Amino acid sequence: MVQQYVHINLQFVQMDTPRLDRLTALLEGLSPKVTRTAKADGFSLHIVQAVTPGPCSNGFSPIELDALSLLVCPDGHALQNLLEAGQQCLMSLEVVFDGPMGPSFLAELSQPITIGMKDADPSLVQVMSLMANEMQASRCGQPLFINRAGDILWISLMRHLTSRPQQASGLFLALSDPRIAKSLVAMHTQPAHPWTLELLAHLAGMSRTSFANNFKEVMKVSPGKYLENLRLAIARQLVHTGIGLKKIAARTGYASPSTLSRALSRMD
């Protein structure tokens, strides 16, 4: 009976696309807004250039990629304290998260990260070069151009962190593992689905015990707790929209409004 349940649910969640998309559902859950700023007070990105002493040029020759780096600056860390000698900031962008996964994501990236272009993801290298060279001259439509490019920069950064995790645990390390990533993508894509440990382990191609242990070792929480936190984050945001608890419970996988209400009260 259990095997039949797993088979039916696997048919429900399997996708036709041959390649696992680790980021789309996560990006939708974050709903980031990236805008250029003169003074970043919160979570921000900075395109930094190493300045080589020498005569100034009035031309528009492309900036050397090896001289560029991307500085990821969490709230509470001042840019001026992170720049090294001989570095200057070409551009700063503020990132604000409107989605329910924002708070947990900010907790994930709580320390500054500096990414040089030598070993960066190719898409990150391309957009960094594009944006840095755009800043060499004042051009028509530049503010809109930079903001649009900022969105692409953010996606490219996420790709880089997924393919090259910076920490020994956490979300990006989990996403870099195709087995654990399959379970995370499933939960991110359909948080209201009645996921079970057995079903998530089956998606990962692992035994229940192996999956549970590996997931907790990387994410520092159990699969069930991660799903609960995800559902509650979505529910809390929906509460502020004025939607009734009955509809919110249905959207987030809770059995009833009263069950959801109790879960929300435990968070307060």
PDB file of C-alpha atoms in Angstrom:
ATOM      1  CA  MET A   1       0.000   0.000   0.000  1.00  0.00           C
ATOM      2  CA  VAL A   2       2.817   2.373   0.901  1.00  0.00           C
ATOM      3  CA  GLN A   3       4.671   1.565  -2.323  1.00  0.00           C
ATOM      4  CA  GLN A   4       1.509   2.288  -4.312  1.00  0.00           C
ATOM      5  CA  TYR A   5       1.153   5.677  -2.557  1.00  0.00           C
ATOM      6  CA  VAL A   6       4.762   6.570  -3.345  1.00  0.00           C
ATOM      7  CA  HIS A   7       4.344   5.525  -6.977  1.00  0.00           C
ATOM      8  CA  ILE A   8       1.195   7.618  -7.411  1.00  0.00           C
ATOM      9  CA  ASN A   9       2.785  10.686  -5.831  1.00  0.00           C
ATOM     10  CA  LEU A  10       5.974  10.300  -7.829  1.00  0.00           C
ATOM     11  CA  GLN A  11       3.908  10.326 -10.994  1.00  0.00           C
ATOM     12  CA  PHE A  12       2.331  13.549  -9.731  1.00  0.00           C
ATOM     13  CA  VAL A  13       5.587  15.385  -9.053  1.00  0.00           C
ATOM     14  CA  GLN A  14       7.796  14.128 -11.876  1.00  0.00           C
ATOM     15  CA  MET A  15       8.591  16.751 -14.491  1.00  0.00           C
ATOM     16  CA  ASP A  16       9.151  16.294 -18.205  1.00  0.00           C
ATOM     17  CA  THR A  17      12.243  18.480 -18.271  1.00  0.00           C
ATOM     18  CA  PRO A  18      15.428  16.384 -18.277  1.00  0.00           C
ATOM     19  CA  ARG A  19      17.496  18.910 -16.320  1.00  0.00           C
ATOM     20  CA  LEU A  20      16.866  19.719 -12.679  1.00  0.00           C
ATOM     21  CA  ASP A  21      16.114  23.418 -12.194  1.00  0.00           C
ATOM     22  CA  ARG A  22      17.490  24.145  -8.743  1.00  0.00           C
ATOM     23  CA  LEU A  23      16.793  27.869  -8.661  1.00  0.00           C
ATOM     24  CA  THR A  24      13.509  28.964 -10.262  1.00  0.00           C
ATOM     25  CA  ALA A  25      11.234  28.022  -7.361  1.00  0.00           C
ATOM     26  CA  LEU A  26      13.755  29.421  -4.866  1.00  0.00           C
ATOM     27  CA  LEU A  27      13.983  32.715  -6.751  1.00  0.00           C
ATOM     28  CA  GLU A  28      10.199  32.972  -6.809  1.00  0.00           C
ATOM     29  CA  GLY A  29      10.145  32.344  -3.064  1.00  0.00           C
ATOM     30  CA  LEU A  30      12.670  35.136  -2.545  1.00  0.00           C
ATOM     31  CA  SER A  31      11.141  37.667  -4.990  1.00  0.00           C
ATOM     32  CA  PRO A  32      14.319  39.795  -4.987  1.00  0.00           C
ATOM     33  CA  LYS A  33      14.349  43.439  -6.047  1.00  0.00           C
ATOM     34  CA  VAL A  34      17.782  44.645  -7.146  1.00  0.00           C
ATOM     35  CA  THR A  35      18.348  48.374  -7.561  1.00  0.00           C
ATOM     36  CA  ARG A  36      21.404  50.564  -7.852  1.00  0.00           C
ATOM     37  CA  THR A  37      22.106  52.626  -4.773  1.00  0.00           C
ATOM     38  CA  ALA A  38      24.556  55.301  -3.680  1.00  0.00           C
ATOM     39  CA  LYS A  39      24.513  54.098  -0.080  1.00  0.00           C
ATOM     40  CA  ALA A  40      23.576  50.522   0.728  1.00  0.00           C
ATOM     41  CA  ASP A  41      22.294  50.116   4.269  1.00  0.00           C
ATOM     42  CA  GLY A  42      21.056  46.526   4.021  1.00  0.00           C
ATOM     43  CA  PHE A  43      21.955  43.416   2.044  1.00  0.00           C
ATOM     44  CA  SER A  44      23.908  44.574  -0.997  1.00  0.00           C
ATOM     45  CA  LEU A  45      26.150  43.628  -3.905  1.00  0.00           C
ATOM     46  CA  HIS A  46      29.205  45.631  -4.933  1.00  0.00           C
ATOM     47  CA  ILE A  47      31.187  45.437  -8.149  1.00  0.00           C
ATOM     48  CA  VAL A  48      34.765  46.058  -7.061  1.00  0.00           C
ATOM     49  CA  GLN A  49      37.791  46.812  -9.223  1.00  0.00           C
ATOM     50  CA  ALA A  50      41.458  46.490  -8.357  1.00  0.00           C
ATOM     51  CA  VAL A  51      43.080  49.774  -9.351  1.00  0.00           C
ATOM     52  CA  THR A  52      46.462  49.557 -11.080  1.00  0.00           C
ATOM     53  CA  PRO A  53      48.643  52.670 -10.637  1.00  0.00           C
ATOM     54  CA  GLY A  54      49.425  54.385 -13.914  1.00  0.00           C
ATOM     55  CA  PRO A  55      48.306  57.123 -16.264  1.00  0.00           C
ATOM     56  CA  CYS A  56      44.587  57.585 -16.693  1.00  0.00           C
ATOM     57  CA  SER A  57      43.010  56.832 -20.034  1.00  0.00           C
ATOM     58  CA  ASN A  58      40.142  58.744 -21.564  1.00  0.00           C
ATOM     59  CA  GLY A  59      39.277  55.862 -23.855  1.00  0.00           C
ATOM     60  CA  PHE A  60      36.663  53.185 -23.375  1.00  0.00           C
ATOM     61  CA  SER A  61      38.792  50.067 -23.468  1.00  0.00           C
ATOM     62  CA  PRO A  62      37.164  47.085 -21.738  1.00  0.00           C
ATOM     63  CA  ILE A  63      37.928  46.631 -18.056  1.00  0.00           C
ATOM     64  CA  GLU A  64      40.169  43.640 -17.338  1.00  0.00           C
ATOM     65  CA  LEU A  65      38.098  40.813 -15.882  1.00  0.00           C
ATOM     66  CA  ASP A  66      40.875  39.739 -13.529  1.00  0.00           C
ATOM     67  CA  ALA A  67      40.624  43.165 -11.894  1.00  0.00           C
ATOM     68  CA  LEU A  68      36.940  42.664 -11.034  1.00  0.00           C
ATOM     69  CA  SER A  69      35.322  40.962  -8.085  1.00  0.00           C
ATOM     70  CA  LEU A  70      31.810  40.815  -6.674  1.00  0.00           C
ATOM     71  CA  LEU A  71      31.415  41.580  -2.998  1.00  0.00           C
ATOM     72  CA  VAL A  72      28.316  40.174  -1.303  1.00  0.00           C
ATOM     73  CA  CYS A  73      27.717  42.364   1.739  1.00  0.00           C
ATOM     74  CA  PRO A  74      25.127  41.300   4.362  1.00  0.00           C
ATOM     75  CA  ASP A  75      23.335  43.793   6.564  1.00  0.00           C
ATOM     76  CA  GLY A  76      25.562  44.987   9.389  1.00  0.00           C
ATOM     77  CA  HIS A  77      28.786  44.908   7.371  1.00  0.00           C
ATOM     78  CA  ALA A  78      30.071  48.228   6.058  1.00  0.00           C
ATOM     79  CA  LEU A  79      31.526  48.303   2.546  1.00  0.00           C
ATOM     80  CA  GLN A  80      34.462  50.522   3.534  1.00  0.00           C
ATOM     81  CA  ASN A  81      35.588  47.922   6.068  1.00  0.00           C
ATOM     82  CA  LEU A  82      35.617  45.172   3.457  1.00  0.00           C
ATOM     83  CA  LEU A  83      37.498  46.862   0.620  1.00  0.00           C
ATOM     84  CA  GLU A  84      41.150  45.905   0.394  1.00  0.00           C
ATOM     85  CA  ALA A  85      43.996  48.274  -0.346  1.00  0.00           C
ATOM     86  CA  GLY A  86      44.010  49.212  -4.016  1.00  0.00           C
ATOM     87  CA  GLN A  87      40.334  48.422  -4.541  1.00  0.00           C
ATOM     88  CA  GLN A  88      37.525  50.762  -5.513  1.00  0.00           C
ATOM     89  CA  CYS A  89      33.805  50.184  -5.761  1.00  0.00           C
ATOM     90  CA  LEU A  90      32.434  50.743  -9.250  1.00  0.00           C
ATOM     91  CA  MET A  91      28.813  50.145  -8.397  1.00  0.00           C
ATOM     92  CA  SER A  92      26.586  49.193  -5.463  1.00  0.00           C
ATOM     93  CA  LEU A  93      23.228  47.453  -5.667  1.00  0.00           C
ATOM     94  CA  GLU A  94      20.751  46.931  -2.862  1.00  0.00           C
ATOM     95  CA  VAL A  95      18.803  43.669  -2.724  1.00  0.00           C
ATOM     96  CA  VAL A  96      15.421  43.551  -0.984  1.00  0.00           C
ATOM     97  CA  PHE A  97      13.470  40.305  -0.662  1.00  0.00           C
ATOM     98  CA  ASP A  98       9.689  40.515  -0.885  1.00  0.00           C
ATOM     99  CA  GLY A  99       9.115  36.747  -0.815  1.00  0.00           C
ATOM    100  CA  PRO A 100       8.505  34.493   2.189  1.00  0.00           C
ATOM    101  CA  MET A 101      11.911  32.809   1.953  1.00  0.00           C
ATOM    102  CA  GLY A 102      13.781  36.089   2.388  1.00  0.00           C
ATOM    103  CA  PRO A 103      14.440  35.942   6.154  1.00  0.00           C
ATOM    104  CA  SER A 104      15.820  32.399   6.113  1.00  0.00           C
ATOM    105  CA  PHE A 105      17.934  33.209   3.075  1.00  0.00           C
ATOM    106  CA  LEU A 106      19.440  36.277   4.767  1.00  0.00           C
ATOM    107  CA  ALA A 107      20.334  34.091   7.733  1.00  0.00           C
ATOM    108  CA  GLU A 108      22.059  31.737   5.278  1.00  0.00           C
ATOM    109  CA  LEU A 109      24.220  34.535   3.815  1.00  0.00           C
ATOM    110  CA  SER A 110      25.188  36.259   7.042  1.00  0.00           C
ATOM    111  CA  GLN A 111      28.894  36.694   6.273  1.00  0.00           C
ATOM    112  CA  PRO A 112      30.556  38.706   3.474  1.00  0.00           C
ATOM    113  CA  ILE A 113      31.651  36.830   0.351  1.00  0.00           C
ATOM    114  CA  THR A 114      34.147  38.015  -2.243  1.00  0.00           C
ATOM    115  CA  ILE A 115      34.045  36.329  -5.645  1.00  0.00           C
ATOM    116  CA  GLY A 116      36.875  36.861  -8.110  1.00  0.00           C
ATOM    117  CA  MET A 117      36.157  36.447 -11.794  1.00  0.00           C
ATOM    118  CA  LYS A 118      38.961  33.950 -12.435  1.00  0.00           C
ATOM    119  CA  ASP A 119      36.963  31.011 -11.082  1.00  0.00           C
ATOM    120  CA  ALA A 120      33.441  32.453 -11.296  1.00  0.00           C
ATOM    121  CA  ASP A 121      30.454  30.935 -13.065  1.00  0.00           C
ATOM    122  CA  PRO A 122      30.547  31.955 -16.770  1.00  0.00           C
ATOM    123  CA  SER A 123      27.226  33.798 -16.582  1.00  0.00           C
ATOM    124  CA  LEU A 124      28.487  35.818 -13.618  1.00  0.00           C
ATOM    125  CA  VAL A 125      31.655  36.743 -15.529  1.00  0.00           C
ATOM    126  CA  GLN A 126      29.621  37.935 -18.506  1.00  0.00           C
ATOM    127  CA  VAL A 127      27.223  40.161 -16.590  1.00  0.00           C
ATOM    128  CA  MET A 128      29.998  41.593 -14.404  1.00  0.00           C
ATOM    129  CA  SER A 129      31.949  42.586 -17.502  1.00  0.00           C
ATOM    130  CA  LEU A 130      28.831  44.075 -19.090  1.00  0.00           C
ATOM    131  CA  MET A 131      27.943  46.168 -16.040  1.00  0.00           C
ATOM    132  CA  ALA A 132      31.492  47.321 -15.307  1.00  0.00           C
ATOM    133  CA  ASN A 133      32.017  48.520 -18.859  1.00  0.00           C
ATOM    134  CA  GLU A 134      28.598  50.196 -18.919  1.00  0.00           C
ATOM    135  CA  MET A 135      29.805  52.426 -16.089  1.00  0.00           C
ATOM    136  CA  GLN A 136      32.717  53.843 -18.091  1.00  0.00           C
ATOM    137  CA  ALA A 137      30.522  56.466 -19.719  1.00  0.00           C
ATOM    138  CA  SER A 138      27.129  58.082 -19.205  1.00  0.00           C
ATOM    139  CA  ARG A 139      24.767  56.555 -21.745  1.00  0.00           C
ATOM    140  CA  CYS A 140      21.106  56.902 -22.648  1.00  0.00           C
ATOM    141  CA  GLY A 141      18.836  54.691 -20.572  1.00  0.00           C
ATOM    142  CA  GLN A 142      21.638  53.742 -18.217  1.00  0.00           C
ATOM    143  CA  PRO A 143      19.633  53.688 -14.938  1.00  0.00           C
ATOM    144  CA  LEU A 144      17.081  51.272 -16.373  1.00  0.00           C
ATOM    145  CA  PHE A 145      19.849  49.248 -18.007  1.00  0.00           C
ATOM    146  CA  ILE A 146      21.710  48.865 -14.712  1.00  0.00           C
ATOM    147  CA  ASN A 147      18.606  47.819 -12.779  1.00  0.00           C
ATOM    148  CA  ARG A 148      17.698  45.202 -15.392  1.00  0.00           C
ATOM    149  CA  ALA A 149      21.272  43.965 -15.433  1.00  0.00           C
ATOM    150  CA  GLY A 150      21.153  43.836 -11.632  1.00  0.00           C
ATOM    151  CA  ASP A 151      18.403  41.215 -11.823  1.00  0.00           C
ATOM    152  CA  ILE A 152      20.578  39.125 -14.133  1.00  0.00           C
ATOM    153  CA  LEU A 153      23.553  39.651 -11.821  1.00  0.00           C
ATOM    154  CA  TRP A 154      21.535  38.228  -8.930  1.00  0.00           C
ATOM    155  CA  ILE A 155      20.537  35.105 -10.870  1.00  0.00           C
ATOM    156  CA  SER A 156      24.133  34.630 -11.999  1.00  0.00           C
ATOM    157  CA  LEU A 157      25.301  34.957  -8.392  1.00  0.00           C
ATOM    158  CA  MET A 158      22.825  32.275  -7.341  1.00  0.00           C
ATOM    159  CA  ARG A 159      24.123  29.999 -10.083  1.00  0.00           C
ATOM    160  CA  HIS A 160      27.670  30.587  -8.902  1.00  0.00           C
ATOM    161  CA  LEU A 161      26.860  29.830  -5.262  1.00  0.00           C
ATOM    162  CA  THR A 162      24.996  26.675  -6.257  1.00  0.00           C
ATOM    163  CA  SER A 163      27.815  25.334  -8.419  1.00  0.00           C
ATOM    164  CA  ARG A 164      30.538  26.539  -6.038  1.00  0.00           C
ATOM    165  CA  PRO A 165      29.203  26.483  -2.450  1.00  0.00           C
ATOM    166  CA  GLN A 166      31.071  28.809  -0.105  1.00  0.00           C
ATOM    167  CA  GLN A 167      30.194  27.019   3.144  1.00  0.00           C
ATOM    168  CA  ALA A 168      30.514  23.513   4.554  1.00  0.00           C
ATOM    169  CA  SER A 169      26.768  23.291   5.151  1.00  0.00           C
ATOM    170  CA  GLY A 170      23.544  25.050   4.249  1.00  0.00           C
ATOM    171  CA  LEU A 171      21.222  25.629   1.323  1.00  0.00           C
ATOM    172  CA  PHE A 172      23.773  26.050  -1.464  1.00  0.00           C
ATOM    173  CA  LEU A 173      25.743  22.973  -0.474  1.00  0.00           C
ATOM    174  CA  ALA A 174      22.471  21.020  -0.466  1.00  0.00           C
ATOM    175  CA  LEU A 175      21.523  22.385  -3.885  1.00  0.00           C
ATOM    176  CA  SER A 176      24.904  21.328  -5.256  1.00  0.00           C
ATOM    177  CA  ASP A 177      24.054  17.697  -4.402  1.00  0.00           C
ATOM    178  CA  PRO A 178      21.638  16.421  -7.103  1.00  0.00           C
ATOM    179  CA  ARG A 179      20.004  13.981  -4.682  1.00  0.00           C
ATOM    180  CA  ILE A 180      19.233  16.462  -1.907  1.00  0.00           C
ATOM    181  CA  ALA A 181      18.489  19.150  -4.496  1.00  0.00           C
ATOM    182  CA  LYS A 182      15.638  17.073  -5.939  1.00  0.00           C
ATOM    183  CA  SER A 183      13.894  17.019  -2.571  1.00  0.00           C
ATOM    184  CA  LEU A 184      14.454  20.741  -1.987  1.00  0.00           C
ATOM    185  CA  VAL A 185      13.141  21.669  -5.443  1.00  0.00           C
ATOM    186  CA  ALA A 186      10.071  19.525  -4.826  1.00  0.00           C
ATOM    187  CA  MET A 187       9.334  21.274  -1.513  1.00  0.00           C
ATOM    188  CA  HIS A 188      10.046  24.729  -2.947  1.00  0.00           C
ATOM    189  CA  THR A 189       7.830  24.060  -5.957  1.00  0.00           C
ATOM    190  CA  GLN A 190       4.896  22.465  -4.140  1.00  0.00           C
ATOM    191  CA  PRO A 191       5.078  23.293  -0.420  1.00  0.00           C
ATOM    192  CA  ALA A 192       1.430  22.312   0.150  1.00  0.00           C
ATOM    193  CA  HIS A 193       1.875  18.801  -1.206  1.00  0.00           C
ATOM    194  CA  PRO A 194       1.614  16.053   1.464  1.00  0.00           C
ATOM    195  CA  TRP A 195       5.283  15.223   1.407  1.00  0.00           C
ATOM    196  CA  THR A 196       6.478  12.322   3.513  1.00  0.00           C
ATOM    197  CA  LEU A 197       9.997  11.286   4.403  1.00  0.00           C
ATOM    198  CA  GLU A 198       9.562   8.184   2.265  1.00  0.00           C
ATOM    199  CA  LEU A 199       8.412  10.144  -0.765  1.00  0.00           C
ATOM    200  CA  LEU A 200      11.221  12.714  -0.489  1.00  0.00           C
ATOM    201  CA  ALA A 201      13.785   9.932  -0.043  1.00  0.00           C
ATOM    202  CA  HIS A 202      12.393   8.205  -3.129  1.00  0.00           C
ATOM    203  CA  LEU A 203      12.799  11.414  -5.119  1.00  0.00           C
ATOM    204  CA  ALA A 204      16.394  11.623  -3.932  1.00  0.00           C
ATOM    205  CA  GLY A 205      17.028   7.993  -4.855  1.00  0.00           C
ATOM    206  CA  MET A 206      18.077   7.170  -1.299  1.00  0.00           C
ATOM    207  CA  SER A 207      16.833   5.086   1.598  1.00  0.00           C
ATOM    208  CA  ARG A 208      14.777   6.873   4.240  1.00  0.00           C
ATOM    209  CA  THR A 209      17.559   6.683   6.818  1.00  0.00           C
ATOM    210  CA  SER A 210      20.325   7.742   4.440  1.00  0.00           C
ATOM    211  CA  PHE A 211      18.253  10.621   3.088  1.00  0.00           C
ATOM    212  CA  ALA A 212      17.213  11.877   6.532  1.00  0.00           C
ATOM    213  CA  ASN A 213      20.786  11.731   7.830  1.00  0.00           C
ATOM    214  CA  ASN A 214      22.328  13.377   4.757  1.00  0.00           C
ATOM    215  CA  PHE A 215      19.685  16.112   4.627  1.00  0.00           C
ATOM    216  CA  LYS A 216      20.112  17.000   8.299  1.00  0.00           C
ATOM    217  CA  GLU A 217      23.906  16.903   8.084  1.00  0.00           C
ATOM    218  CA  VAL A 218      23.879  19.454   5.262  1.00  0.00           C
ATOM    219  CA  MET A 219      20.872  21.610   6.171  1.00  0.00           C
ATOM    220  CA  LYS A 220      21.198  21.353   9.971  1.00  0.00           C
ATOM    221  CA  VAL A 221      17.447  20.628  10.221  1.00  0.00           C
ATOM    222  CA  SER A 222      15.398  17.552   9.389  1.00  0.00           C
ATOM    223  CA  PRO A 223      13.424  17.411   6.108  1.00  0.00           C
ATOM    224  CA  GLY A 224      10.178  17.676   8.078  1.00  0.00           C
ATOM    225  CA  LYS A 225      11.343  20.743   9.992  1.00  0.00           C
ATOM    226  CA  TYR A 226      12.570  22.420   6.807  1.00  0.00           C
ATOM    227  CA  LEU A 227       9.185  21.857   5.164  1.00  0.00           C
ATOM    228  CA  GLU A 228       7.382  23.156   8.252  1.00  0.00           C
ATOM    229  CA  ASN A 229       9.516  26.313   8.323  1.00  0.00           C
ATOM    230  CA  LEU A 230       8.900  26.853   4.624  1.00  0.00           C
ATOM    231  CA  ARG A 231       5.134  26.478   4.979  1.00  0.00           C
ATOM    232  CA  LEU A 232       5.014  28.783   7.976  1.00  0.00           C
ATOM    233  CA  ALA A 233       7.045  31.456   6.185  1.00  0.00           C
ATOM    234  CA  ILE A 234       4.589  31.380   3.290  1.00  0.00           C
ATOM    235  CA  ALA A 235       1.616  31.398   5.662  1.00  0.00           C
ATOM    236  CA  ARG A 236       2.918  34.384   7.637  1.00  0.00           C
ATOM    237  CA  GLN A 237       3.293  36.425   4.490  1.00  0.00           C
ATOM    238  CA  LEU A 238      -0.185  35.460   3.274  1.00  0.00           C
ATOM    239  CA  VAL A 239      -1.692  36.517   6.609  1.00  0.00           C
ATOM    240  CA  HIS A 240      -0.594  40.091   5.904  1.00  0.00           C
ATOM    241  CA  THR A 241      -2.490  40.066   2.598  1.00  0.00           C
ATOM    242  CA  GLY A 242      -5.819  39.626   4.390  1.00  0.00           C
ATOM    243  CA  ILE A 243      -6.564  36.167   3.016  1.00  0.00           C
ATOM    244  CA  GLY A 244      -8.550  34.045   5.441  1.00  0.00           C
ATOM    245  CA  LEU A 245      -6.858  31.252   7.394  1.00  0.00           C
ATOM    246  CA  LYS A 246      -8.942  28.618   5.608  1.00  0.00           C
ATOM    247  CA  LYS A 247      -7.489  29.546   2.223  1.00  0.00           C
ATOM    248  CA  ILE A 248      -3.995  29.956   3.667  1.00  0.00           C
ATOM    249  CA  ALA A 249      -4.148  26.503   5.258  1.00  0.00           C
ATOM    250  CA  ALA A 250      -5.137  24.996   1.903  1.00  0.00           C
ATOM    251  CA  ARG A 251      -2.287  26.780   0.133  1.00  0.00           C
ATOM    252  CA  THR A 252       0.340  25.739   2.648  1.00  0.00           C
ATOM    253  CA  GLY A 253      -0.608  22.127   3.324  1.00  0.00           C
ATOM    254  CA  TYR A 254      -2.162  22.462   6.774  1.00  0.00           C
ATOM    255  CA  ALA A 255      -5.060  20.182   7.623  1.00  0.00           C
ATOM    256  CA  SER A 256      -7.246  22.960   9.017  1.00  0.00           C
ATOM    257  CA  PRO A 257      -7.243  26.670   9.919  1.00  0.00           C
ATOM    258  CA  SER A 258      -6.971  25.783  13.602  1.00  0.00           C
ATOM    259  CA  THR A 259      -3.875  23.672  12.976  1.00  0.00           C
ATOM    260  CA  LEU A 260      -2.312  26.546  11.073  1.00  0.00           C
ATOM    261  CA  SER A 261      -3.288  29.041  13.764  1.00  0.00           C
ATOM    262  CA  ARG A 262      -1.585  26.971  16.452  1.00  0.00           C
ATOM    263  CA  ALA A 263       1.548  26.634  14.331  1.00  0.00           C
ATOM    264  CA  LEU A 264       1.697  30.397  13.757  1.00  0.00           C
ATOM    265  CA  SER A 265       1.202  31.129  17.445  1.00  0.00           C
ATOM    266  CA  ARG A 266       4.162  28.924  18.337  1.00  0.00           C
ATOM    267  CA  MET A 267       6.355  31.134  16.147  1.00  0.00           C
ATOM    268  CA  ASP A 268       5.331  34.384  17.887  1.00  0.00           C
TER     269      ASP A 268
END
